Tab-separated table of C-alpha atoms and ligand atoms in Angstrom:
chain	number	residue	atom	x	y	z
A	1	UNK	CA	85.362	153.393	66.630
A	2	UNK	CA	81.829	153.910	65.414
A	3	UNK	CA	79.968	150.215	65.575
A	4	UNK	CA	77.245	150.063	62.743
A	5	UNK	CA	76.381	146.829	62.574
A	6	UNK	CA	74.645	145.926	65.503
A	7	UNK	CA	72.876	142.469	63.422
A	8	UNK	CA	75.678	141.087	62.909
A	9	UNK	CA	75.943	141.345	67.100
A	10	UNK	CA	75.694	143.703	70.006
A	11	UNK	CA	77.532	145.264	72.237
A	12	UNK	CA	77.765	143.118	75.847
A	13	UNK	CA	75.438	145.654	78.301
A	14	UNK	CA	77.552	146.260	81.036
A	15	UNK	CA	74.623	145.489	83.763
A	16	UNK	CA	74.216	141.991	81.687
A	17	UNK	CA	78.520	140.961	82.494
A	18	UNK	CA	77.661	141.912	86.020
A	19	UNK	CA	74.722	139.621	86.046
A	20	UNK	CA	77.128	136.496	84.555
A	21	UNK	CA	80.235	137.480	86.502
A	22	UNK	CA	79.016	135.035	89.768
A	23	UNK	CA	78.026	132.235	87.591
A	24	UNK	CA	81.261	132.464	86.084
A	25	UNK	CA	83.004	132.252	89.369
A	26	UNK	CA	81.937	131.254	92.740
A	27	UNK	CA	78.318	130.156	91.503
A	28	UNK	CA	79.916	127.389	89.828
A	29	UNK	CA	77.526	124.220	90.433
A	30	UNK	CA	76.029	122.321	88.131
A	31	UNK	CA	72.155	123.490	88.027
A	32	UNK	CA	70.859	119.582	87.949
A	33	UNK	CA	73.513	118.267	91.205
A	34	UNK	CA	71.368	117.637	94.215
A	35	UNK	CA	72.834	120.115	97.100
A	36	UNK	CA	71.694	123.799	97.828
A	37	UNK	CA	74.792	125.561	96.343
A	38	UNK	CA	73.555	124.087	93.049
A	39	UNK	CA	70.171	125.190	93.277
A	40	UNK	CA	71.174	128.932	93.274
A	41	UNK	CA	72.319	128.136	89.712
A	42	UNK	CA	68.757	126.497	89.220
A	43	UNK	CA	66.400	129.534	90.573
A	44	UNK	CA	68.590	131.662	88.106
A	45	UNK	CA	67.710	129.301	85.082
A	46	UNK	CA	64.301	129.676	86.063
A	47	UNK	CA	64.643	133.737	86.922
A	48	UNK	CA	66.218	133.485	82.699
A	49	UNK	CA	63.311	131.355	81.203
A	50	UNK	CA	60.786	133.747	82.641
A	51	UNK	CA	62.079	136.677	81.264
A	52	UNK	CA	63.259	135.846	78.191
A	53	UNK	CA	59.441	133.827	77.953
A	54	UNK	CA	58.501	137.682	78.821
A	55	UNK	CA	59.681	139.213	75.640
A	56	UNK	CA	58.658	137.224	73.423
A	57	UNK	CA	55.270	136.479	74.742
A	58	UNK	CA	55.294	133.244	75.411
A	59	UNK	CA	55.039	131.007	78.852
A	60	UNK	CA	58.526	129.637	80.482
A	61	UNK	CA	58.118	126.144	79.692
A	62	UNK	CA	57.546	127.286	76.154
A	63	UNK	CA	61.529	128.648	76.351
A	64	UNK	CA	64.128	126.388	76.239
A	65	UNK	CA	67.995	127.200	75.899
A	66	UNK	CA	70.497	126.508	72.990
A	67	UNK	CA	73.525	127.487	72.176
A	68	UNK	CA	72.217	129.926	70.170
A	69	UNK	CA	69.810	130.733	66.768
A	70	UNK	CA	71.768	128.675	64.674
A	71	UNK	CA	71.000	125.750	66.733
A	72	UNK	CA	67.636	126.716	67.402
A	73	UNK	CA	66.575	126.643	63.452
A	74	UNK	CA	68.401	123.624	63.110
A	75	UNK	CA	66.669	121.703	66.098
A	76	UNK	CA	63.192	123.183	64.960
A	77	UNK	CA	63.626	122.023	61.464
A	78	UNK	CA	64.971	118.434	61.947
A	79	UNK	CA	62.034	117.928	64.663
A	80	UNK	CA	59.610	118.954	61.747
A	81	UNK	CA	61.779	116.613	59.341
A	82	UNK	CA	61.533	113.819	61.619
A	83	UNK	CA	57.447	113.615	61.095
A	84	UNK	CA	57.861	113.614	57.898
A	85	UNK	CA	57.495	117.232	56.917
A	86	UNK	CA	57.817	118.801	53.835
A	87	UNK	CA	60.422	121.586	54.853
A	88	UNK	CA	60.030	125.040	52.844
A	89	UNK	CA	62.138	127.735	53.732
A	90	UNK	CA	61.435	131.088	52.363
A	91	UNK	CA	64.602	132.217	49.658
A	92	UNK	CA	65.450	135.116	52.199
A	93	UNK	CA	66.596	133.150	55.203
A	94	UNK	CA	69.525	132.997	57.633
A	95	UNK	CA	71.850	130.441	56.622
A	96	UNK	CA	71.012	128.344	59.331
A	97	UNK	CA	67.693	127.997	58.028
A	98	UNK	CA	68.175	127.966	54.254
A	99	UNK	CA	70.779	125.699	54.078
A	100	UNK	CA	68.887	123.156	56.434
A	101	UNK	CA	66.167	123.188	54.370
A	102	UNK	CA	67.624	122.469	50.940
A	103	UNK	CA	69.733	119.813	52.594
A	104	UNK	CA	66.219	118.010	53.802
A	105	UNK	CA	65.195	118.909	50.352
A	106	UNK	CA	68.206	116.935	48.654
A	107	UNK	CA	67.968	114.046	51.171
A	108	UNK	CA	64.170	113.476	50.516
A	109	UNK	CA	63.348	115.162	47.610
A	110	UNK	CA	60.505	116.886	49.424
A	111	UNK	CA	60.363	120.837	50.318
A	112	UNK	CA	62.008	123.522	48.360
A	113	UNK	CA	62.590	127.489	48.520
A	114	UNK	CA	59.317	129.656	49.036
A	115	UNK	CA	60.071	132.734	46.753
A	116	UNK	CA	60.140	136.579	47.892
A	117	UNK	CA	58.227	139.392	46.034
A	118	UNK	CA	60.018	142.669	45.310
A	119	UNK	CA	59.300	143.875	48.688
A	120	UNK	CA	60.910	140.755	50.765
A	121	UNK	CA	57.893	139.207	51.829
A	122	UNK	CA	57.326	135.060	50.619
A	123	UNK	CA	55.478	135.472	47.917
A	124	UNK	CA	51.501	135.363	48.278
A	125	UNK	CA	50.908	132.730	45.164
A	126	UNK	CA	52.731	130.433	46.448
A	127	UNK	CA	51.037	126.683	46.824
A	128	UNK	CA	52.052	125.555	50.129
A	129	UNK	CA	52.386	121.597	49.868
A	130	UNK	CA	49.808	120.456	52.871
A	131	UNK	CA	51.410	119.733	56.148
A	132	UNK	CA	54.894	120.974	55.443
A	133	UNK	CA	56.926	122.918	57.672
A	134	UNK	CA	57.150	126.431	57.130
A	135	UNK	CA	60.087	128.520	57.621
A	136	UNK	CA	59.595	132.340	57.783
A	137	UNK	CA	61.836	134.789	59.547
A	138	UNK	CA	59.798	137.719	61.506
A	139	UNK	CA	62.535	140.401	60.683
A	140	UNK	CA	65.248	139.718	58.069
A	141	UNK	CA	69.166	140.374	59.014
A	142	UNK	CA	70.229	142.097	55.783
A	143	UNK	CA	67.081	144.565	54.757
A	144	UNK	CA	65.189	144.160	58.269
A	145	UNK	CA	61.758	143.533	56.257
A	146	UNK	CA	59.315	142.566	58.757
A	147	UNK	CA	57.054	139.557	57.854
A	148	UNK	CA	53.161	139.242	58.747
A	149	UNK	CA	53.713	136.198	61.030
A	150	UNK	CA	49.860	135.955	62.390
A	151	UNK	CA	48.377	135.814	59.179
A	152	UNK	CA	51.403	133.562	57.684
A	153	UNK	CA	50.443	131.669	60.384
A	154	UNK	CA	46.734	131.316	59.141
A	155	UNK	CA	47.701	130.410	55.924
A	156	UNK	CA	50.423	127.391	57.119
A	157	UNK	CA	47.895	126.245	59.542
A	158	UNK	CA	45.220	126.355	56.506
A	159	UNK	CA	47.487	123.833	54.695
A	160	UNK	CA	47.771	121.439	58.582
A	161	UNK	CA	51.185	122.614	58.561
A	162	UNK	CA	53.754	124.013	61.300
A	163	UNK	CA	55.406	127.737	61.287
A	164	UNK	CA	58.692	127.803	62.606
A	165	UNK	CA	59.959	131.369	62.934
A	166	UNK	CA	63.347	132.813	63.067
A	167	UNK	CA	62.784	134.993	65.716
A	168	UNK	CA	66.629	135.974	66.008
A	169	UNK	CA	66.463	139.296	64.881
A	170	UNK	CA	63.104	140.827	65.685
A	171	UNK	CA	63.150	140.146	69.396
A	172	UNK	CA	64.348	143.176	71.227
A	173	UNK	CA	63.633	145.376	68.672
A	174	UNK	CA	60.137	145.203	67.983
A	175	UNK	CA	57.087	143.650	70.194
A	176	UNK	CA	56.602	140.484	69.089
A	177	UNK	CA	53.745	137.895	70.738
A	178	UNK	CA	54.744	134.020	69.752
A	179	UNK	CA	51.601	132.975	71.247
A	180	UNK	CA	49.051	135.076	70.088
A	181	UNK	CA	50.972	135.221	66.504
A	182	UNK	CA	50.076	131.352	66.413
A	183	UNK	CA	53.856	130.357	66.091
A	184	UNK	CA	54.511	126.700	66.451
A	185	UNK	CA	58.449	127.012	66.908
A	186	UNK	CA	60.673	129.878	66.914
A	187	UNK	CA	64.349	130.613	67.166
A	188	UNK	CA	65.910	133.288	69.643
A	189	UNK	CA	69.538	134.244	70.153
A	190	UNK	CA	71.139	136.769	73.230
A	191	UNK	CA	73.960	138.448	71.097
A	192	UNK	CA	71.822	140.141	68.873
A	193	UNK	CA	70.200	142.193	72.022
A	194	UNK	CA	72.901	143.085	74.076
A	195	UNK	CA	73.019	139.746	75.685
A	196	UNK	CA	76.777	137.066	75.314
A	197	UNK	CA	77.218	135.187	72.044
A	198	UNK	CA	76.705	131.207	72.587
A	199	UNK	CA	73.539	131.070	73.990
A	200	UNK	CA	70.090	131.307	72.980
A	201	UNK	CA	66.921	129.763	73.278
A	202	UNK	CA	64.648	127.798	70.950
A	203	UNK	CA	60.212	128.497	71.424
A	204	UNK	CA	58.115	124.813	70.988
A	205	UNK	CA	54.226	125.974	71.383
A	206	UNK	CA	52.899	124.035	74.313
A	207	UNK	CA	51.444	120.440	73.478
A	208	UNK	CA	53.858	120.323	69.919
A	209	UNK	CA	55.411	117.016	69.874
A	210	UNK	CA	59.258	117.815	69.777
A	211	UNK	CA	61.882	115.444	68.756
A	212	UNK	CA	65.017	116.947	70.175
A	213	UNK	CA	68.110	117.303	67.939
A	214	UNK	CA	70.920	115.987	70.871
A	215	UNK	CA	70.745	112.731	72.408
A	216	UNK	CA	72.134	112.879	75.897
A	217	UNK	CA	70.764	114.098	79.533
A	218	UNK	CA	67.308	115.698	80.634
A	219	UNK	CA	68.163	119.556	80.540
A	220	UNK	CA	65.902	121.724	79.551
A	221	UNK	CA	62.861	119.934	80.103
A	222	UNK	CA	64.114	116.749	77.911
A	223	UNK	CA	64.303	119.147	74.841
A	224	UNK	CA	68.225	119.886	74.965
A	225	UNK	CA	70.281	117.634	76.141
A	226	UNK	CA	73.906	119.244	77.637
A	227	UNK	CA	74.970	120.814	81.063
A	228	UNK	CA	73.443	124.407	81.042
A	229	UNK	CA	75.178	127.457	80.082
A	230	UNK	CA	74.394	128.802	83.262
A	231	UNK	CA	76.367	132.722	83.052
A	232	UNK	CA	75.357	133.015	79.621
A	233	UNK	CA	71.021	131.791	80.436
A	234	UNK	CA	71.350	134.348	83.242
A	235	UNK	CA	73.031	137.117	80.584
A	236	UNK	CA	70.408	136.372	78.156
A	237	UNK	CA	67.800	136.503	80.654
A	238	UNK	CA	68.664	140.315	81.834
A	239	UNK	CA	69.601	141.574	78.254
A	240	UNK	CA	65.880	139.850	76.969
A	241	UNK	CA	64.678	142.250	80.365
A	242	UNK	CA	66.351	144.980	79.461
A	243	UNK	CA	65.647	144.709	75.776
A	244	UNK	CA	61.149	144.674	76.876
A	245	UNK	CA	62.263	147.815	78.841
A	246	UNK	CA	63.862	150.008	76.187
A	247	UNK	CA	61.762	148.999	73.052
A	248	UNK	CA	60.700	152.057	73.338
A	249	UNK	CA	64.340	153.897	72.770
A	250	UNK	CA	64.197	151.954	69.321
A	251	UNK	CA	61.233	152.397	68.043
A	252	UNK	CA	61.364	156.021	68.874
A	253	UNK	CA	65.128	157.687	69.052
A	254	UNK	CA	66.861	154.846	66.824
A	255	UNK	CA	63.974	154.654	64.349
A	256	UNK	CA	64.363	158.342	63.600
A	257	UNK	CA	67.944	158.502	63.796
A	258	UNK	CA	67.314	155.658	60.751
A	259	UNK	CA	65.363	157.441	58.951
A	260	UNK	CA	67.298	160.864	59.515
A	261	UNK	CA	70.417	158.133	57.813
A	262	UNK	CA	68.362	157.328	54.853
A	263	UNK	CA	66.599	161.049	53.809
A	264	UNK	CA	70.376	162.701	53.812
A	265	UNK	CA	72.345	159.688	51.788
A	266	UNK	CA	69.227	159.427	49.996
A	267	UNK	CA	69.916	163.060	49.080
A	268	UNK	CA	73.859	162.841	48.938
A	269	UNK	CA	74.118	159.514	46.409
A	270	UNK	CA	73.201	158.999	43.127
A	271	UNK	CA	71.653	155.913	42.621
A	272	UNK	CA	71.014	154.975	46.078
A	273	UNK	CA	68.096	152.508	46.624
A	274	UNK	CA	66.918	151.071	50.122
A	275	UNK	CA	66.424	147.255	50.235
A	276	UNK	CA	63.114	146.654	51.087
A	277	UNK	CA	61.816	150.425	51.964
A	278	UNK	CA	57.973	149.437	50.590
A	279	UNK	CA	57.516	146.826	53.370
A	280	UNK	CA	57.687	147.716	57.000
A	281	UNK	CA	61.033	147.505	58.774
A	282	UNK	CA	63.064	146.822	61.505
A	283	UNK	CA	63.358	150.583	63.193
A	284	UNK	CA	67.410	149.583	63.061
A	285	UNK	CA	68.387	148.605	59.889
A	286	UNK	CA	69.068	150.085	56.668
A	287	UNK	CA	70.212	147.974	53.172
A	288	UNK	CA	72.036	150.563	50.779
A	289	UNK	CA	71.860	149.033	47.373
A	290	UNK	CA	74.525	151.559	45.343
A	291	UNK	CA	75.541	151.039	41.679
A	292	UNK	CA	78.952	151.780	40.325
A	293	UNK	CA	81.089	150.682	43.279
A	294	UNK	CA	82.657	147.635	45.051
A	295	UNK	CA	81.508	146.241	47.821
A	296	UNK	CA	84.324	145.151	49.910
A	297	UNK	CA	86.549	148.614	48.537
A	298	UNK	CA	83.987	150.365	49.925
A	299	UNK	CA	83.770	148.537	53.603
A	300	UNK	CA	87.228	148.870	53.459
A	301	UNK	CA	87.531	152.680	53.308
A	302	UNK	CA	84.728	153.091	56.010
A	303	UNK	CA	86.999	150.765	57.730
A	304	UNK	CA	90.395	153.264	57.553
A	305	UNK	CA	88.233	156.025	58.934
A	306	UNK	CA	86.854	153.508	62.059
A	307	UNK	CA	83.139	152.364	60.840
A	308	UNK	CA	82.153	148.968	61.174
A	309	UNK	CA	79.889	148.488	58.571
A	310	UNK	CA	79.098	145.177	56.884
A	311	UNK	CA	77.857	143.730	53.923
A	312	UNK	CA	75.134	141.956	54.876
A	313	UNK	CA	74.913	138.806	56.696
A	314	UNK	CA	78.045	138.071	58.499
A	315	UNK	CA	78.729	134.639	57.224
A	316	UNK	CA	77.799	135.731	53.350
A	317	UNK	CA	80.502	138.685	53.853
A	318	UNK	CA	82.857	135.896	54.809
A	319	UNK	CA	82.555	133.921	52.083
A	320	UNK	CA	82.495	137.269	49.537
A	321	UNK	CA	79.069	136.076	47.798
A	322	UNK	CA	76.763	138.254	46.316
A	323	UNK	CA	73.744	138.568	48.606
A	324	UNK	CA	71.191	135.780	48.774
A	325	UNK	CA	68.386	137.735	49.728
A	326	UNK	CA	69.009	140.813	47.600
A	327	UNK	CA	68.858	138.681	44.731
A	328	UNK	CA	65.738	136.704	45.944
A	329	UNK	CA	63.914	140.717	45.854
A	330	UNK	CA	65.547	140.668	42.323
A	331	UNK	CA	68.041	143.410	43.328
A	332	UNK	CA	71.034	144.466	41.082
A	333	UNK	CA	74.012	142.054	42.596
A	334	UNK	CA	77.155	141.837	41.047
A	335	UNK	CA	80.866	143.052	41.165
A	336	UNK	CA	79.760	146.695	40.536
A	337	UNK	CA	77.119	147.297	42.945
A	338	UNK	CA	77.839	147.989	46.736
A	339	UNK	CA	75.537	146.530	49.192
A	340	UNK	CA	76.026	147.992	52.532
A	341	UNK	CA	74.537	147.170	55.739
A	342	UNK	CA	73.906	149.508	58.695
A	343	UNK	CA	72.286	148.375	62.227
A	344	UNK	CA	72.045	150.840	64.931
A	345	UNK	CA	71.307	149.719	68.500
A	346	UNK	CA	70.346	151.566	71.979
A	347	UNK	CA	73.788	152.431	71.827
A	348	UNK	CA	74.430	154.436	68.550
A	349	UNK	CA	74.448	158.164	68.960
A	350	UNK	CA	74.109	160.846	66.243
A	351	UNK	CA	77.159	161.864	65.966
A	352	UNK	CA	77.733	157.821	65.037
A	353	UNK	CA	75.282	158.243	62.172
A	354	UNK	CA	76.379	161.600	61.627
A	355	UNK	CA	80.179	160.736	60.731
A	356	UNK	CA	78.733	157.615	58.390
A	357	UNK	CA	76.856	160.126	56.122
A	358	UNK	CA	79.557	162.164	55.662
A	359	UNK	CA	82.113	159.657	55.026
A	360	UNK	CA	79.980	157.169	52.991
A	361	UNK	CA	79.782	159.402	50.098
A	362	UNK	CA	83.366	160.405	50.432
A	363	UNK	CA	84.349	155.925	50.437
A	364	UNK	CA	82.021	155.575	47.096
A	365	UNK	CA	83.488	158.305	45.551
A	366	UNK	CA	87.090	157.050	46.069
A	367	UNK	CA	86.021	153.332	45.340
A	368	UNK	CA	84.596	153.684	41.845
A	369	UNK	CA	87.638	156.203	41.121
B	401	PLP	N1	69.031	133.944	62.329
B	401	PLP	C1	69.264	135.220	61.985
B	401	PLP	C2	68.198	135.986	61.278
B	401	PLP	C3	70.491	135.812	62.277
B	401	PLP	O1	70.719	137.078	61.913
B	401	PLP	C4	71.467	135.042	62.961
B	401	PLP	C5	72.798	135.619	63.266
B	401	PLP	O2	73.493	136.099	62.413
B	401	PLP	C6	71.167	133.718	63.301
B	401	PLP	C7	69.941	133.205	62.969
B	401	PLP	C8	72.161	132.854	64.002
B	401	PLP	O3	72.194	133.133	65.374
B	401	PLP	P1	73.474	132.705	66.249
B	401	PLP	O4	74.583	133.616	65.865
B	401	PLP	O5	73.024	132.878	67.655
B	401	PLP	O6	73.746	131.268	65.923
């Protein structure tokens, strides 16, 4: 099996299942009960907090866990609703995001879509209503564009407002600072870096009042109610560890084995245009954009010859829609255009990409035959 689509999520690291195996059997106490054999459960919370705080630049008690970026977003944006925040999402967003905000939108007939340019980034004439709630991604899951967060985050604070960034897919793969980027809240989730799926961790800049989503107990520092997900804090905390360490491995080996991908289908298909190539990227991800095919005919081809390859966003493949985000950047969408999606990780070797350029050509071919 070759495994291309590393956003959509990541291979478990081995080292990280070794890390949750005690907490998912004889380190079974809860992390708030009052005796020692619970408070090896707590320390390990802690050990999590710090490094995932690590990555991302921020300080622990700036990290608290979720069950993952979906929840995150959502908690981030109802807090903002809750004060009475305009909530504008840019028109490239996760799911998780977008459709939060146009629900706040419909509820309270304040906030609305921030547009994209041509190269994915929210579009720089935009009037941002004053004291809204800003919603920009750092790196986007279909195209990888990377955003400008510190001077987005200028421009929101200009207008007294908040910046809440989906963080999901840019940490581990690029150096990001939350602090120094003057983020207010951002999202974070372990599957997308190697870590388990289910657990992730939501970034509220110290001093932000925070009005948490769940009503219930005081985990997590009063910001997330619910007994801990103690194996799956401790996976996330080694994969966000691990991640810091080999940033290097994607920025350098992946990024060229990325670009390598592009220059030869670039050469081998007619037609073949890169989502988002004018802005700078994630050093993982590549959008193909090719006229003249189907989409899913052409996924499932790649699929017969063992390469997982998506569409874009997982939950937009699901539901067979034509890309969101493609069609914010005004990209061709429709029946006859194939939009496929490949994400390399620390685990994708060249003979991985190798096999995808020859037998990409070889699916489009057969597909719009
Ligand atoms: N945000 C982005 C940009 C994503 O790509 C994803 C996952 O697909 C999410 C949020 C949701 O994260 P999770 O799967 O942890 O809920």
């Amino acid at each position: 099996m070759i495994y291309l689509d590393n956003n959509a999520t990541t291979k478990l690291d081995p080292a990280v299942f070794e890390a949750m195996r005690p907490f998912l059997t004889d380190s079974y106490a809860n992390p708030s009960s009052p005796y020692s054999f619970a408070r090896q459960a707590a320390l390990a919370i802690e050990k999590a907090r710090e490094q995932v705080a690590l990555l991302v630049g921020a300080t622990p008690a700036e990290i608290h866990f979720t069950s993952g970026g979906t929840e995150s977003n959502n908690a981030a944006l109802e807090s903002a609703a809750r004060e009475d925040r305009p909530v504008i999402a840019t028109a490239v967003e996760h799911a998780s995001v977008r459709s939060t905000a146009l629900r706040f939108a419909k509820r309270t007939g304040k906030g609305r879509l921030w547009p994209v340019q041509a190269d994915g980034h929210p579009a720089s004439d935009f009037a941002l209503p004053r004291g809204s709630c800003a919603a920009v991604m750092w790196a986007n899951n279909e195209t990888g564009v990377l955003n400008d967060i510190p001077s987005l985050a200028r421009e929101v604070h200009a207008q007294e407002g908040l910046l809440h960034v989906d963080a999901v897919q840019a940490a581990g793969k690029v150096a990001i600072n939350l602090a120094s980027a003057g983020v207010d809240t951002a999202a974070l989730s372990a599957h997308k870096l190697h870590g388990p799926k289910g657990i992730g961790a939501l970034f509220v800049r110290k001093g932000l009042r925070f009005n948490a989503l769940l009503a219930g107990g005081d985990q997590e520092q009063g910001f997330r109610a619910g007994t801990e997900n103690v194996a799956g804090i401790v996976g996330f905390g080694l994969a966000a560890e691990l991640a810091g360490r080999q940033l290097g491995e994607l920025t350098g080996r992946i990024r060229a084995l990325r670009d390598q991908l592009e220059a030869e289908l670039l050469s081998r298909v007619s037609g073949l245009v890169i989502a988002g190539a004018a802005a700078p990227r994630l050093p993982n991800t590549s959008m193909l954009v090719i006229p003249g095919a189907e989409t899913e005919a052409v996924l499932a081809l790649l699929d017969m010859d063992g390469i997982c390859v998506s569409s874009g966003s997982a939950c937009a493949a699901g539901a067979h829609e034509p890309s969101h985000v493609l069609r914010a950047m005004g990209l061709p969408v429709g029946p006859r255009v194939a939009t496929i999606r490949t994400s390399l990780s620390r685990f994708t070797t060249a003979e991985d990409v190798a096999a995808l350029v020859e037998r990409l050509p070889v699916a489009l071919q057969r597909a719009a035959g």
